[in-house]
mmCIF file of C-alpha atoms in Angstrom:
data_model
loop_
_atom_site.group_PDB
_atom_site.id
_atom_site.type_symbol
_atom_site.label_atom_id
_atom_site.label_comp_id
_atom_site.label_asym_id
_atom_site.label_seq_id
_atom_site.Cartn_x
_atom_site.Cartn_y
_atom_site.Cartn_z
ATOM 1 C CA UNK A 53 -9.052 -1.188 -13.669
ATOM 2 C CA UNK A 54 -5.954 0.799 -14.747
ATOM 3 C CA UNK A 55 -7.207 1.712 -17.892
ATOM 4 C CA UNK A 56 -9.992 3.346 -16.314
ATOM 5 C CA UNK A 57 -7.917 5.364 -14.027
ATOM 6 C CA UNK A 58 -6.980 8.823 -14.616
ATOM 7 C CA UNK A 59 -3.946 8.773 -12.504
ATOM 8 C CA UNK A 60 -2.103 5.774 -10.260
ATOM 9 C CA UNK A 61 0.486 6.173 -8.142
ATOM 10 C CA UNK A 62 2.281 3.502 -5.969
ATOM 11 C CA UNK A 63 5.087 3.483 -3.898
ATOM 12 C CA UNK A 64 6.983 0.705 -2.574
ATOM 13 C CA UNK A 65 9.740 1.115 0.216
ATOM 14 C CA UNK A 66 12.211 -1.795 0.910
ATOM 15 C CA UNK A 67 12.813 -3.625 4.395
ATOM 16 C CA UNK A 68 15.169 -1.468 5.723
ATOM 17 C CA UNK A 69 12.956 1.661 5.150
ATOM 18 C CA UNK A 70 10.518 0.174 7.318
ATOM 19 C CA UNK A 71 12.531 -1.336 9.679
ATOM 20 C CA UNK A 72 14.053 1.854 10.395
ATOM 21 C CA UNK A 73 10.996 4.316 10.308
ATOM 22 C CA UNK A 74 8.574 1.910 11.073
ATOM 23 C CA UNK A 75 5.446 -0.219 9.333
ATOM 24 C CA UNK A 76 2.787 2.981 10.367
ATOM 25 C CA UNK A 77 5.146 6.158 9.125
ATOM 26 C CA UNK A 78 6.182 4.630 6.185
ATOM 27 C CA UNK A 79 2.393 3.682 5.194
ATOM 28 C CA UNK A 80 1.532 7.467 6.139
ATOM 29 C CA UNK A 81 4.769 8.570 4.298
ATOM 30 C CA UNK A 82 3.648 6.214 0.935
ATOM 31 C CA UNK A 83 0.214 7.881 1.474
ATOM 32 C CA UNK A 84 1.425 11.331 0.861
ATOM 33 C CA UNK A 85 3.761 10.674 -1.522
ATOM 34 C CA UNK A 86 1.217 8.753 -3.807
ATOM 35 C CA UNK A 87 -1.507 11.268 -3.236
ATOM 36 C CA UNK A 88 1.159 14.338 -4.181
ATOM 37 C CA UNK A 89 1.437 12.078 -7.396
ATOM 38 C CA UNK A 90 -2.286 12.158 -8.270
ATOM 39 C CA UNK A 91 -2.520 15.974 -8.013
ATOM 40 C CA UNK A 92 -4.124 17.937 -9.266
ATOM 41 C CA UNK A 93 -7.775 16.221 -8.185
ATOM 42 C CA UNK A 94 -10.703 17.809 -7.732
ATOM 43 C CA UNK A 95 -11.056 15.187 -5.018
ATOM 44 C CA UNK A 96 -8.735 13.269 -2.915
ATOM 45 C CA UNK A 97 -9.942 10.305 -0.617
ATOM 46 C CA UNK A 98 -8.044 8.333 1.490
ATOM 47 C CA UNK A 99 -8.898 5.210 3.433
ATOM 48 C CA UNK A 100 -9.105 6.082 7.246
ATOM 49 C CA UNK A 101 -6.081 8.163 7.463
ATOM 50 C CA UNK A 102 -5.271 11.680 8.298
ATOM 51 C CA UNK A 103 -2.889 12.424 6.489
ATOM 52 C CA UNK A 104 -1.480 16.024 8.276
ATOM 53 C CA UNK A 105 -0.909 19.139 6.852
ATOM 54 C CA UNK A 106 1.844 18.204 4.564
ATOM 55 C CA UNK A 107 -0.127 16.212 2.288
ATOM 56 C CA UNK A 108 -2.341 18.062 -0.275
ATOM 57 C CA UNK A 109 -5.939 18.319 0.877
ATOM 58 C CA UNK A 110 -7.819 15.294 0.942
ATOM 59 C CA UNK A 111 -10.922 13.420 3.162
ATOM 60 C CA UNK A 112 -9.834 10.484 5.319
ATOM 61 C CA UNK A 113 -13.178 7.923 4.485
ATOM 62 C CA UNK A 114 -13.413 5.142 7.836
ATOM 63 C CA UNK A 115 -13.731 1.612 5.874
ATOM 64 C CA UNK A 116 -13.328 3.786 1.986
ATOM 65 C CA UNK A 117 -12.927 0.332 0.745
ATOM 66 C CA UNK A 118 -16.767 -0.411 1.563
ATOM 67 C CA UNK A 119 -17.607 3.388 0.678
ATOM 68 C CA UNK A 120 -15.440 4.341 -2.220
ATOM 69 C CA UNK A 121 -15.142 2.341 -5.506
ATOM 70 C CA UNK A 122 -11.772 4.498 -6.030
ATOM 71 C CA UNK A 123 -10.917 3.652 -2.514
ATOM 72 C CA UNK A 124 -11.567 0.034 -3.367
ATOM 73 C CA UNK A 125 -9.836 0.244 -6.462
ATOM 74 C CA UNK A 126 -6.485 1.546 -5.099
ATOM 75 C CA UNK A 127 -6.843 -1.072 -2.554
ATOM 76 C CA UNK A 128 -6.691 -3.443 -4.965
ATOM 77 C CA UNK A 129 -3.567 -1.962 -6.960
ATOM 78 C CA UNK A 130 -1.999 -1.897 -3.899
ATOM 79 C CA UNK A 131 -2.739 -5.458 -3.022
ATOM 80 C CA UNK A 132 -1.485 -6.914 -6.209
ATOM 81 C CA UNK A 133 1.672 -4.888 -6.448
ATOM 82 C CA UNK A 134 2.145 -6.415 -2.888
ATOM 83 C CA UNK A 135 1.611 -10.137 -3.914
ATOM 84 C CA UNK A 136 3.894 -9.547 -7.176
ATOM 85 C CA UNK A 137 6.498 -8.034 -5.086
ATOM 86 C CA UNK A 138 6.143 -11.381 -2.616
ATOM 87 C CA UNK A 139 6.316 -13.878 -5.729
ATOM 88 C CA UNK A 140 9.636 -12.125 -6.481
ATOM 89 C CA UNK A 141 11.171 -12.033 -3.018
ATOM 90 C CA UNK A 142 9.990 -16.124 -3.232
ATOM 91 C CA UNK A 143 11.893 -16.753 -6.149
ATOM 92 C CA UNK A 144 15.133 -14.757 -4.818
ATOM 93 C CA UNK A 145 14.563 -16.473 -0.951
ATOM 94 C CA UNK A 146 12.845 -19.970 -1.521
ATOM 95 C CA UNK A 147 12.154 -21.683 1.817
ATOM 96 C CA UNK A 148 10.686 -19.070 3.037
ATOM 97 C CA UNK A 149 6.772 -19.080 2.016
ATOM 98 C CA UNK A 150 6.395 -15.833 0.455
ATOM 99 C CA UNK A 151 4.252 -16.852 -2.107
ATOM 100 C CA UNK A 152 1.874 -18.442 0.282
ATOM 101 C CA UNK A 153 1.887 -15.833 2.679
ATOM 102 C CA UNK A 154 2.635 -12.794 0.694
ATOM 103 C CA UNK A 155 3.677 -10.882 3.951
ATOM 104 C CA UNK A 156 0.763 -11.761 6.671
ATOM 105 C CA UNK A 157 2.112 -13.650 9.697
ATOM 106 C CA UNK A 158 0.948 -17.137 9.715
ATOM 107 C CA UNK A 159 2.115 -19.904 12.216
ATOM 108 C CA UNK A 160 4.261 -21.602 9.556
ATOM 109 C CA UNK A 161 6.054 -18.355 8.692
ATOM 110 C CA UNK A 162 6.236 -17.320 12.325
ATOM 111 C CA UNK A 163 8.193 -21.014 12.844
ATOM 112 C CA UNK A 164 10.498 -20.413 10.092
ATOM 113 C CA UNK A 165 11.383 -17.141 10.641
#
Protein backbone atom coordinates (compact mmCIF):
# COMPACT_ATOMS: atom_id res chain seq x y z
CA UNK A 1 0.00 0.00 0.00
CA UNK A 2 2.77 2.47 0.89
CA UNK A 3 4.49 1.83 -2.43
CA UNK A 4 1.34 3.07 -4.21
CA UNK A 5 1.22 6.34 -2.28
CA UNK A 6 2.62 9.53 -3.71
CA UNK A 7 3.24 10.89 -0.19
CA UNK A 8 2.81 9.56 3.34
CA UNK A 9 3.27 11.52 6.55
CA UNK A 10 2.83 10.16 10.07
CA UNK A 11 3.10 12.29 13.20
CA UNK A 12 3.33 10.65 16.61
CA UNK A 13 3.06 12.61 19.84
CA UNK A 14 4.34 11.26 23.17
CA UNK A 15 1.96 10.75 26.10
CA UNK A 16 3.25 13.91 27.83
CA UNK A 17 2.09 16.08 24.90
CA UNK A 18 -1.30 14.36 24.78
CA UNK A 19 -1.67 14.74 28.57
CA UNK A 20 -0.80 18.44 28.32
CA UNK A 21 -2.81 19.36 25.20
CA UNK A 22 -5.55 16.74 25.31
CA UNK A 23 -6.27 13.98 22.81
CA UNK A 24 -8.53 16.00 20.50
CA UNK A 25 -6.14 18.96 20.18
CA UNK A 26 -3.22 16.57 19.67
CA UNK A 27 -5.15 14.76 16.92
CA UNK A 28 -5.95 18.03 15.15
CA UNK A 29 -2.34 19.19 15.48
CA UNK A 30 -1.09 15.91 14.01
CA UNK A 31 -3.61 16.04 11.16
CA UNK A 32 -2.53 19.59 10.27
CA UNK A 33 1.15 18.63 10.37
CA UNK A 34 0.55 15.56 8.20
CA UNK A 35 -1.49 17.59 5.73
CA UNK A 36 1.23 20.23 5.43
CA UNK A 37 3.85 17.50 4.93
CA UNK A 38 1.84 16.13 2.00
CA UNK A 39 1.66 19.44 0.14
CA UNK A 40 1.40 20.36 -2.64
CA UNK A 41 -1.66 18.26 -3.33
CA UNK A 42 -4.44 18.65 -5.86
CA UNK A 43 -6.99 17.65 -3.21
CA UNK A 44 -6.58 17.01 0.52
CA UNK A 45 -9.25 14.90 2.21
CA UNK A 46 -9.58 14.56 5.98
CA UNK A 47 -11.72 11.99 7.78
CA UNK A 48 -14.43 14.06 9.43
CA UNK A 49 -12.45 17.02 10.80
CA UNK A 50 -12.31 20.58 9.54
CA UNK A 51 -8.86 21.71 10.57
CA UNK A 52 -9.34 25.46 10.44
CA UNK A 53 -7.47 28.27 8.71
CA UNK A 54 -3.98 27.17 9.82
CA UNK A 55 -4.27 23.98 7.75
CA UNK A 56 -3.77 23.77 4.01
CA UNK A 57 -6.95 23.69 1.90
CA UNK A 58 -8.80 20.45 2.58
CA UNK A 59 -12.20 18.82 2.54
CA UNK A 60 -13.61 17.09 5.61
CA UNK A 61 -15.40 13.87 4.68
CA UNK A 62 -17.69 12.41 7.35
CA UNK A 63 -17.11 8.64 7.55
CA UNK A 64 -14.32 9.21 5.05
CA UNK A 65 -12.79 5.77 5.50
CA UNK A 66 -15.96 4.29 3.96
CA UNK A 67 -16.09 6.83 1.10
CA UNK A 68 -12.47 7.36 0.04
CA UNK A 69 -9.77 4.79 -0.66
CA UNK A 70 -7.12 7.39 0.26
CA UNK A 71 -8.70 8.06 3.66
CA UNK A 72 -9.15 4.32 4.26
CA UNK A 73 -5.46 3.76 3.42
CA UNK A 74 -4.43 6.59 5.78
CA UNK A 75 -6.52 5.00 8.51
CA UNK A 76 -4.72 1.69 8.02
CA UNK A 77 -1.30 3.39 8.12
CA UNK A 78 -2.28 5.14 11.37
CA UNK A 79 -3.55 1.93 12.97
CA UNK A 80 -0.49 -0.09 11.97
CA UNK A 81 1.77 2.68 13.31
CA UNK A 82 -0.16 2.73 16.60
CA UNK A 83 -0.12 -1.07 16.92
CA UNK A 84 3.65 -1.23 16.30
CA UNK A 85 4.21 1.49 18.90
CA UNK A 86 2.03 -0.31 21.45
CA UNK A 87 3.94 -3.57 20.90
CA UNK A 88 7.22 -1.69 21.44
CA UNK A 89 5.85 -0.11 24.64
CA UNK A 90 4.65 -3.54 25.79
CA UNK A 91 8.23 -4.83 25.59
CA UNK A 92 9.44 -1.90 27.72
CA UNK A 93 6.57 -2.00 30.23
CA UNK A 94 5.40 -5.60 30.45
CA UNK A 95 2.36 -6.36 32.55
CA UNK A 96 0.11 -3.59 31.27
CA UNK A 97 -1.12 -5.55 28.26
CA UNK A 98 -0.28 -2.85 25.70
CA UNK A 99 0.21 -5.48 22.98
CA UNK A 100 -3.26 -6.90 23.54
CA UNK A 101 -5.36 -3.75 24.02
CA UNK A 102 -3.19 -1.54 21.72
CA UNK A 103 -4.41 1.64 23.38
CA UNK A 104 -8.10 0.88 23.60
CA UNK A 105 -9.71 0.96 27.03
CA UNK A 106 -10.65 -2.58 28.02
CA UNK A 107 -11.91 -3.94 31.35
CA UNK A 108 -8.58 -5.74 31.87
CA UNK A 109 -6.54 -2.59 31.15
CA UNK A 110 -8.77 -0.52 33.45
CA UNK A 111 -8.18 -3.03 36.27
CA UNK A 112 -4.40 -2.90 35.76
CA UNK A 113 -4.25 0.89 35.71
